[in-house]
Short mmCIF file of C-alpha atoms and ligand atoms in Angstrom, two decimals:
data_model
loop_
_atom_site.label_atom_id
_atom_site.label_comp_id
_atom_site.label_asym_id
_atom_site.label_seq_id
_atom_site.Cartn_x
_atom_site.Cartn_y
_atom_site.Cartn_z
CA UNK A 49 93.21 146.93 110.44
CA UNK A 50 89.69 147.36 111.88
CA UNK A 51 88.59 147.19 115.09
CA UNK A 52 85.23 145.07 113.67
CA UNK A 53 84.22 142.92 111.49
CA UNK A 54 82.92 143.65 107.96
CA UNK A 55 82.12 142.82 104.46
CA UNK A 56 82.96 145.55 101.37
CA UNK A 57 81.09 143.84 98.66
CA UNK A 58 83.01 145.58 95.41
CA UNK A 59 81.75 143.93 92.36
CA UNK A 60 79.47 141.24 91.32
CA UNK A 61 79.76 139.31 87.63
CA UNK A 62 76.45 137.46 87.44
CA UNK A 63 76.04 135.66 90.35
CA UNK A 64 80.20 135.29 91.14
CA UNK A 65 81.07 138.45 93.85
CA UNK A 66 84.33 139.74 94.73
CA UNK A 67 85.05 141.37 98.02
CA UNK A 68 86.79 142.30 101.18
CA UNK A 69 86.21 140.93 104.79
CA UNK A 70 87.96 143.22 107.14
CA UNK A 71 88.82 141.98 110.64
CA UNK A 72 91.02 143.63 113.52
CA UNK A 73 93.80 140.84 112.16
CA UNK A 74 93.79 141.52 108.83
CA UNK A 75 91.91 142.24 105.40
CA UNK A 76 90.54 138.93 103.88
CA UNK A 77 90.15 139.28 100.08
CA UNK A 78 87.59 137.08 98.59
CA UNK A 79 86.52 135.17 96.72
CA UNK A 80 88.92 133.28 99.44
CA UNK A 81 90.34 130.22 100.25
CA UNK A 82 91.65 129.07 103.58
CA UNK A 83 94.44 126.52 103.53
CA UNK A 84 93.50 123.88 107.08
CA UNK A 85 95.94 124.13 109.71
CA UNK A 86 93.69 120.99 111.42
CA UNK A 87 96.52 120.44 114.41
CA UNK A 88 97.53 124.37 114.44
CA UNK A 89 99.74 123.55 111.36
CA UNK A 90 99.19 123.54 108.15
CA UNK A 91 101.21 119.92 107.49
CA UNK A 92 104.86 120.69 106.01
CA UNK A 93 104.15 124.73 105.68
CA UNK A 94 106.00 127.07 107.93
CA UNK A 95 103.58 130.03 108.76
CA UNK A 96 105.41 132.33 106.32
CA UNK A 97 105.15 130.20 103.51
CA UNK A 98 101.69 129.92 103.90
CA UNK A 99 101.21 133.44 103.43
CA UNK A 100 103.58 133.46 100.95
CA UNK A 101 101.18 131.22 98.94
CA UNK A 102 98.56 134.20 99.09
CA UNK A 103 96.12 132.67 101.77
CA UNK A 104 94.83 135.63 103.87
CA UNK A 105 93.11 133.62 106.43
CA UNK A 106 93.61 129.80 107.71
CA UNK A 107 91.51 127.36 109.01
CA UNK A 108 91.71 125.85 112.54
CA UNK A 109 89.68 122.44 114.10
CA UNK A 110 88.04 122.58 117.06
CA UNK A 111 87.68 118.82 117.86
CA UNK A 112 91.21 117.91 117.04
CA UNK A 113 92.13 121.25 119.31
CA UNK A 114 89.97 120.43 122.12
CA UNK A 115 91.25 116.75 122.66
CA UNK A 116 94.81 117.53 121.81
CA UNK A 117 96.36 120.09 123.28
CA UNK A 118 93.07 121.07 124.52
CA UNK A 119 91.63 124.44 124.35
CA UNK A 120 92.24 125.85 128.18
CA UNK A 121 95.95 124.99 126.97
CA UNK A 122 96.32 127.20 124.38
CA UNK A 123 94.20 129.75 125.79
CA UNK A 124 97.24 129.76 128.71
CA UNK A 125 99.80 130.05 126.59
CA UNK A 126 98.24 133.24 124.52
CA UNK A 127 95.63 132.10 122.19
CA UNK A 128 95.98 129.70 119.04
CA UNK A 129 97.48 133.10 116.79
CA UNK A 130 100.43 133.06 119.15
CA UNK A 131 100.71 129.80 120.21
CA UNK A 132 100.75 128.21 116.00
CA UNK A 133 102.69 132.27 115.06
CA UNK A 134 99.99 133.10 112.19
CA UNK A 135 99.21 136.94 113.58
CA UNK A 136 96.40 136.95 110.45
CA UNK A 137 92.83 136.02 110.57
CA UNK A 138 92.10 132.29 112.19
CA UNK A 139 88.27 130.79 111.16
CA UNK A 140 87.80 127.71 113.42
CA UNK A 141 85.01 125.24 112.50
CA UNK A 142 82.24 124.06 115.40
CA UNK A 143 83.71 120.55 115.77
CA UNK A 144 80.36 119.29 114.97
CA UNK A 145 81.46 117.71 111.90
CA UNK A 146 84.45 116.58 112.52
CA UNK A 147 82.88 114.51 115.72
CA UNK A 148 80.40 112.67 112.94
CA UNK A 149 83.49 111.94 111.35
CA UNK A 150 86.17 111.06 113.30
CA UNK A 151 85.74 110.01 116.92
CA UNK A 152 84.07 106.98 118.36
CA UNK A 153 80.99 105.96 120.56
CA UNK A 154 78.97 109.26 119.78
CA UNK A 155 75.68 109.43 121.36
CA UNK A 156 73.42 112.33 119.74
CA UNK A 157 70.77 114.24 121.48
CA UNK A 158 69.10 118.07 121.47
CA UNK A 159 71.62 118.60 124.20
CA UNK A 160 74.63 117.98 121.92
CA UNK A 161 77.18 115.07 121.09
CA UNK A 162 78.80 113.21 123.51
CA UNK A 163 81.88 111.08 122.04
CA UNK A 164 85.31 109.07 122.64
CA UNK A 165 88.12 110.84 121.78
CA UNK A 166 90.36 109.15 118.72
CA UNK A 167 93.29 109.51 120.43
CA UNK A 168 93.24 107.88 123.40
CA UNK A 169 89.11 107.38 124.35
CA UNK A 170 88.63 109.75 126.45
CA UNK A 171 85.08 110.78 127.00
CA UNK A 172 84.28 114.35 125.70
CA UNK A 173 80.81 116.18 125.08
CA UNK A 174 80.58 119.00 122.49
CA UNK A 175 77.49 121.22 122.78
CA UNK A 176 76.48 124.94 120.97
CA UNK A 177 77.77 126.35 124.88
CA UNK A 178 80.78 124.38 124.99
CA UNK A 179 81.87 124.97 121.21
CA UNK A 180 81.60 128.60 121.49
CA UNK A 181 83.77 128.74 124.50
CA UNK A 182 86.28 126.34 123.39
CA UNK A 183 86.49 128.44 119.94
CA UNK A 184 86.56 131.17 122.41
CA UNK A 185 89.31 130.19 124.11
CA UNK A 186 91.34 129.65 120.90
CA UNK A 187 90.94 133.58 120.37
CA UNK A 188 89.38 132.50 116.49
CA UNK A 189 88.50 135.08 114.26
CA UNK A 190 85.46 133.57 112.50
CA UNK A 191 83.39 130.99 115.10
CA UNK A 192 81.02 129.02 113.46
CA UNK A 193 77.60 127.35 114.92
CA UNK A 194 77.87 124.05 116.40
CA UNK A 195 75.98 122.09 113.77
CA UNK A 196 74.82 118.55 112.65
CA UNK A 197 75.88 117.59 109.11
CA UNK A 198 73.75 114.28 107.89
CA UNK A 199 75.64 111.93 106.26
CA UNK A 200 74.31 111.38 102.47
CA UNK A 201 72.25 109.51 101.62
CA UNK A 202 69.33 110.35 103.66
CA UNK A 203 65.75 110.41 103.32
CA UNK A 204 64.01 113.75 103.36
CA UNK A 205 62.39 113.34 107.22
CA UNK A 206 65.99 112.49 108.16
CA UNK A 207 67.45 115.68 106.30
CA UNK A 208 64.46 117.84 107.58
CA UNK A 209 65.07 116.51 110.98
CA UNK A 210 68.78 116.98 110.90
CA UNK A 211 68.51 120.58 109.85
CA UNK A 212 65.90 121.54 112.34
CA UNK A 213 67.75 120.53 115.01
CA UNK A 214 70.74 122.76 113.64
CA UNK A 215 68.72 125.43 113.71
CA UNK A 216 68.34 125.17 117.41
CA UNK A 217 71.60 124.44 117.98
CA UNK A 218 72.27 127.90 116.00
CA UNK A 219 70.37 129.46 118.21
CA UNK A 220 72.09 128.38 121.23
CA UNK A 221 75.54 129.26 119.53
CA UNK A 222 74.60 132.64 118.94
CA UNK A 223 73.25 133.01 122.99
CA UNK A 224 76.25 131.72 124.18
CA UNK A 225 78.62 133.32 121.64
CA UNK A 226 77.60 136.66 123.43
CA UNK A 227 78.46 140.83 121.84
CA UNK A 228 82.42 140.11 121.19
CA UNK A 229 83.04 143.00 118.67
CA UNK A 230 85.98 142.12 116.16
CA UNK A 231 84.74 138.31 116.10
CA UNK A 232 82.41 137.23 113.91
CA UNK A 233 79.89 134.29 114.31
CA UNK A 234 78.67 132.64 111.35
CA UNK A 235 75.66 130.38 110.93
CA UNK A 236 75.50 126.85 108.57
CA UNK A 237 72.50 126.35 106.60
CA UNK A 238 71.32 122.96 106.78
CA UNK A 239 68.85 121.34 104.33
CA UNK A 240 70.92 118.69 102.46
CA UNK A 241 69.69 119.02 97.99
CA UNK A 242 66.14 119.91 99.32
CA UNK A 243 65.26 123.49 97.39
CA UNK A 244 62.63 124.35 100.24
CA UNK A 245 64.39 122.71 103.57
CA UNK A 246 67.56 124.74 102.03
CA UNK A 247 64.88 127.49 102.13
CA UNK A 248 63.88 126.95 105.81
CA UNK A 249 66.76 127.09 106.71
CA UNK A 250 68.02 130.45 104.95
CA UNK A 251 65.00 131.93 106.77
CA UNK A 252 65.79 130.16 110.53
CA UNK A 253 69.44 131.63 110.29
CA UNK A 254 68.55 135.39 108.69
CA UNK A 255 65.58 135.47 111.40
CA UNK A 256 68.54 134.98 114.10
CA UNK A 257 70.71 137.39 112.52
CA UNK A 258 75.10 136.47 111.92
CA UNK A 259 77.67 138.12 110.50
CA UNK A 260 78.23 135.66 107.88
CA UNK A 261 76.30 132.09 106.79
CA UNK A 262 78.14 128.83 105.51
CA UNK A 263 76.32 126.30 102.94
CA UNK A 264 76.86 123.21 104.78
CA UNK A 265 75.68 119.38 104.00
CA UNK A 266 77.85 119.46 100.88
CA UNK A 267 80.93 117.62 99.78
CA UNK A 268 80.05 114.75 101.87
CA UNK A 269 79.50 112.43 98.91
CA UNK A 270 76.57 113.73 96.55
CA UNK A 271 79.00 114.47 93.42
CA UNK A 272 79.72 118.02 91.68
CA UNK A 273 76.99 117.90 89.95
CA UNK A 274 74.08 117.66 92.75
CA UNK A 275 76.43 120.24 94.39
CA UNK A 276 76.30 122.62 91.59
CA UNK A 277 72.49 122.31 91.64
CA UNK A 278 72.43 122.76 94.80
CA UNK A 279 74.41 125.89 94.77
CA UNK A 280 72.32 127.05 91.81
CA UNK A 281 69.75 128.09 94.54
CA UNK A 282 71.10 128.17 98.06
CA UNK A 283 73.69 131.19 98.41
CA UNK A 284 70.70 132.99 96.82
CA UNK A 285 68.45 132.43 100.00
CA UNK A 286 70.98 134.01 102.02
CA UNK A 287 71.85 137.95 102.61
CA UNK A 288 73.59 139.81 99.74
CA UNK A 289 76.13 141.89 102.08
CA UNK A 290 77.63 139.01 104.00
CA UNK A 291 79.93 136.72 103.48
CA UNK A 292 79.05 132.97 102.24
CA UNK A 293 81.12 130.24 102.65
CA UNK A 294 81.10 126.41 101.18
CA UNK A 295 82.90 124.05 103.36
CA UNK A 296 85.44 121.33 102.52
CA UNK A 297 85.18 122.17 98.85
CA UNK A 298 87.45 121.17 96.59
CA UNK A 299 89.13 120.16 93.39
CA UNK A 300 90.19 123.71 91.36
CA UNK A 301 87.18 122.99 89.28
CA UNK A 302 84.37 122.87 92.20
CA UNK A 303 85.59 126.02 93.44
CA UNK A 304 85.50 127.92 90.17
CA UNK A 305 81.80 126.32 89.94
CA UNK A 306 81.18 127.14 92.94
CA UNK A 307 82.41 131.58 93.40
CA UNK A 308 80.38 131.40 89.59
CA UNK A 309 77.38 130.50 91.68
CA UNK A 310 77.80 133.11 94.96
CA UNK A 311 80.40 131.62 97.17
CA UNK A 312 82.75 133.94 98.88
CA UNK A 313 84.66 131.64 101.30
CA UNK A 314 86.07 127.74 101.21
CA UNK A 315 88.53 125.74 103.11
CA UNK A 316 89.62 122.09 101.96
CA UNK A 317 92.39 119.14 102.95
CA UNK A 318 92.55 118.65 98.92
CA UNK A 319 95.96 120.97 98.13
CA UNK A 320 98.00 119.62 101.06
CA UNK A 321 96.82 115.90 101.75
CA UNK A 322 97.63 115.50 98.00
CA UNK A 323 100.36 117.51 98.38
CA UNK A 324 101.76 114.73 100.62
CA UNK A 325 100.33 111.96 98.32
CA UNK A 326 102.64 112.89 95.20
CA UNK A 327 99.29 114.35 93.64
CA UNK A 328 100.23 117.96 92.12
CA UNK A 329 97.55 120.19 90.39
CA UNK A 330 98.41 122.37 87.60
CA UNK A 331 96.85 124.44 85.09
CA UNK A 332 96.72 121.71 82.76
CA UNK A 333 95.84 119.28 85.13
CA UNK A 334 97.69 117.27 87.20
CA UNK A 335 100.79 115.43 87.57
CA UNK A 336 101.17 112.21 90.35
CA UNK A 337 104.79 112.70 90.49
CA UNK A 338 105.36 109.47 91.44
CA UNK A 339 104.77 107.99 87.73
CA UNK A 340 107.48 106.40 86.60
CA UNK A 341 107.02 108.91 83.62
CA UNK A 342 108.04 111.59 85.17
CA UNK A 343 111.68 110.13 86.47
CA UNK A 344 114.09 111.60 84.10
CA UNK A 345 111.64 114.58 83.44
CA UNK A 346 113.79 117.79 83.83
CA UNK A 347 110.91 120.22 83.44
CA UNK A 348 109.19 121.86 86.60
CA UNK A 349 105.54 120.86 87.53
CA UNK A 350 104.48 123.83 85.59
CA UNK A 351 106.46 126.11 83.40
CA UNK A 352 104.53 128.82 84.70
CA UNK A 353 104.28 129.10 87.99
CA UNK A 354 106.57 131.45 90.05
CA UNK A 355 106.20 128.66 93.23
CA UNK A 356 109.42 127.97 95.12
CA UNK A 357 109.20 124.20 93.62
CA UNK A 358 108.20 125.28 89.71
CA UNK A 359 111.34 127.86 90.22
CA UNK A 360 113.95 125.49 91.93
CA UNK A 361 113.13 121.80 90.89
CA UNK A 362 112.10 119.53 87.89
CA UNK A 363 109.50 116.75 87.89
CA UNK A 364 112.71 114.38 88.28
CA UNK A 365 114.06 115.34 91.68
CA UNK A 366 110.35 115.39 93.05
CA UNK A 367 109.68 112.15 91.54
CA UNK A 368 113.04 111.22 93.77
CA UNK A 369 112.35 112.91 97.07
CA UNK A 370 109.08 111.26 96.86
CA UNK A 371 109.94 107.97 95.94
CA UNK A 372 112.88 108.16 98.67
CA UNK A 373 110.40 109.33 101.50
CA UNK A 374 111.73 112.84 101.91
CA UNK A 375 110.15 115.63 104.01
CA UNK A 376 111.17 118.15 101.25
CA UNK A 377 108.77 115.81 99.23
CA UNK A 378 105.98 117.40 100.68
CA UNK A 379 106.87 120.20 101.82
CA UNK A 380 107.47 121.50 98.13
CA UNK A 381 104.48 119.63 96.69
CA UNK A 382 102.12 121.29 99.79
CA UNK A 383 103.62 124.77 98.77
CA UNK A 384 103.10 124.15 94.89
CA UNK A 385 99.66 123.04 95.23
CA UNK A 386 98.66 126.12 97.91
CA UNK A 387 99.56 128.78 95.27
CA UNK A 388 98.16 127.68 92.82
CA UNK A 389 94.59 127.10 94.77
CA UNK A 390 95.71 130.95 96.07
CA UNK A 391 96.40 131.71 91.95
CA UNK A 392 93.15 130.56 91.02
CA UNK A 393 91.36 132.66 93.74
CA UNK A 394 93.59 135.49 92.55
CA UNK A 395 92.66 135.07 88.98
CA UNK A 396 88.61 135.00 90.41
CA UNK A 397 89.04 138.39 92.06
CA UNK A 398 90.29 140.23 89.40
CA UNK A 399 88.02 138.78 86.68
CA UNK A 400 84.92 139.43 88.45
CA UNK A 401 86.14 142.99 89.07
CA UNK A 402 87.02 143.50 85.86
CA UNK A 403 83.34 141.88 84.23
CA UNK A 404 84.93 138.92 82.46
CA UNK A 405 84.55 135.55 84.55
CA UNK A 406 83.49 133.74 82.13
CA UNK A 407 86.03 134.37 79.64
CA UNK A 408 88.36 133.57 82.80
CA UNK A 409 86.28 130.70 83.74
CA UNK A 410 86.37 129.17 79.92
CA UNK A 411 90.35 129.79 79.33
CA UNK A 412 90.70 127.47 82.99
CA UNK A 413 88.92 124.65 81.90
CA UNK A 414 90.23 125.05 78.36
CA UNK A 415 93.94 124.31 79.65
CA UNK A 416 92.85 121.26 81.27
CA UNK A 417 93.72 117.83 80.05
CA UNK A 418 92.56 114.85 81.64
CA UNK A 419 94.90 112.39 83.49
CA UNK A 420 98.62 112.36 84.48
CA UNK A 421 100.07 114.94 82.44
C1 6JX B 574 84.56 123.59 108.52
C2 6JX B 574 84.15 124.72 109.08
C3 6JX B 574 82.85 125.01 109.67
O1 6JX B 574 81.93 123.94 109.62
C4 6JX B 574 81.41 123.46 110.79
O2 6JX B 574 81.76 123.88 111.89
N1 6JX B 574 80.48 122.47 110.60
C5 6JX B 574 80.41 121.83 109.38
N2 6JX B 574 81.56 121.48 108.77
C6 6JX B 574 81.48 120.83 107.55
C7 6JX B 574 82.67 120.41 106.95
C8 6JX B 574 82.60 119.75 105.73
N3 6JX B 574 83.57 119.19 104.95
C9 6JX B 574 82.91 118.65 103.88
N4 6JX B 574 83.52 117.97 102.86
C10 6JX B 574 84.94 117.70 102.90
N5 6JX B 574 81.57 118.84 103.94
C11 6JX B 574 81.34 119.51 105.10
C12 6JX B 574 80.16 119.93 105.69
C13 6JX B 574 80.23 120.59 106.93
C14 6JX B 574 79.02 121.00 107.63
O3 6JX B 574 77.88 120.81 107.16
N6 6JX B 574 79.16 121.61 108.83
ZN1 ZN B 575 104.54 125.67 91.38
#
């Protein structure tokens, strides 16, 4: 354990890095990915088994937090570690983008967002002040700016617009977020596929100085490839000795394009809301258990994983539990599909400290088959 925060960069294969992140909770080993524990759980994983999976650090949201059971809540009852019993490192996002996304009536201005909660309508504002004290309050690990994220498509003045004002907003965060050794801030470059507003923005954020910077605008629609172009020049505008994190990215194959191109961190919904769905990914693709196909099937999802579903069950009891509507349903398709997102970042690691990520990267995709398998 530390008592800061920091970044041991230990080998690089082309642009792909491997690393550690030390914090006073724990070691993060990256390339990483966080599993999201959106409600301080992640759905159908007991704590344990999440680490069991291999995930070093999880993700928390602020706006779900903040409406329900409110910040000043947990902060009473010990902080969001103790109150959801994960003692390891906790990144919580701004809330920013979650606002855009989920809640109704929002009313946009330099000040901040001012919304109606989901739940039950009540009015809430989110501003850079107020999301660094609610992520404050939840004792996170990793805060991140209160940013806008433009929904695609969008004209250039719109993007450029957008991305200025996150810049401000960045600035504010990282007033307000204050000298709290052994937390980390991180800003979110804005800029949407633009080469030079990505640019601008690199610039804008290294000028105010964090301990780590997030690629943001991405994954909301513009396709892998865009993405990949995107991320063919954007983690290079940022510094070389801190961390850089892609949010809400993705299927196994965008985040094996995405550490070849510079990314150190990423967080998505994908393993466990499809875990829940029936949809399971594999090395050779993946199976939706509930196909008919798979009924009298007495294989596991994959031969060769050492997952507590692959070891204990074949694709015909999953296809029941699902098909039935059992808990266990999801529970073991959520743990399958976490270790294996943990197994790819595992397999990253080592290849890029070793010097051979491509040859790791080209035996993944050769495995993979298209469709149900
Ligand atoms: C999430 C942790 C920290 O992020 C923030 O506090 N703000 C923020 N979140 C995003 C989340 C995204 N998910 C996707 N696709 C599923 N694209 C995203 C883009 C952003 C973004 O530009 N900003
Ligand atoms: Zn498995």
């Amino acid at each position: 354990m530390s008592a800061r925060f920091s970044f041991d960069l230990k080998a690089t294969d082309g642009a792909a890095r491997t690393g550690v992140i030390s914090t006073p909770r724990g070691e993060i080993r990256t390339p990483a990915f966080m599993p999201v524990g959106t409600a301080a759980t992640v759905k159908a994983m007991m704590p344990e088994s999440v680490r069991a999976t291999g995930a070093d650090i999880l993700l928390g949201n602020t706006y779900h937090l903040m409406l329900r059971p409110t910040a000043e809540r947990i902060d009473r009852l010990g902080g969001l570690h103790r109150f959801m019993n994960w003692d390891r490192p906790i990144l919580t996002d701004s809330g920013g983008f979650q606002v855009m996304s989920l809640a109704g009536l929002r009313k946009l201005t330099e000040r901040g967002v001012t919304f109606k909660s989901h739940i039950d309508g009540s009015k809430h504002e989110l501003t850079p002040e107020r999301s660094m004290e609610i992520q404050r309050l939840l004792g996170s690990d990793i805060v991140m700016c209160f940013d806008e994220c433009p929904a695609l498509p969008a004209d250039r003045d719109r993007i450029a617009e957008s991305m200025r004002l996150s810049m401000r907003w960045a600035a504010r965060s990282r007033d307000a977020f204050g000298d709290r050794p052994g937390h980390a801030l991180f800003g979110i470059m804005q800029g949407g596929l633009e080469r030079d507003l990505r640019e601008e923005s690199a610039e804008a954020l290294k000028a105010i100085g964090f301990d780590g910077y997030a690629v943001g605008g991405l994954a909301v629609g513009e396709g892998q490839e865009a993405m990949f172009d995107c991320l063919d020049h954007a983690p290079g505008f940022l510094p070389q000795d801190k961390p850089r994190y892609l949010m809400g990215v993705g299927k196994p194959d965008d985040i094996v394009g995405a550490v070849k191109r510079g990314i150190d961190m990423m967080d998505c919904v994908l393993p466990s809301r499809s875990g829940r769905t029936g949809q399971a990914f594999t090395r050779r693709g993946v199976v939706n258990i509930k196909n008919a196909r798979h009924q009298d099937d007495p294989r596991p999802l994959d031969e060769e994983c050492s997952c507590p579903a692959c070891t204990g069950y074949s694709r015909a009891y999953l296809h029941h539990v699902f098909r039935a509507g059992e808990m266990i349903s999801g529970m073991l398709l959520t743990w399958h599909n976490l270790h294996y997102f943990q197994e790819i970042m595992a397999g990253m690691r080592a290849a890029i400290a070793e010097g051979r990520f491509d040859a790791w990267e080209a035996g993944f995709h050769a495995l993979r088959a298209e469709g149900d398998i």
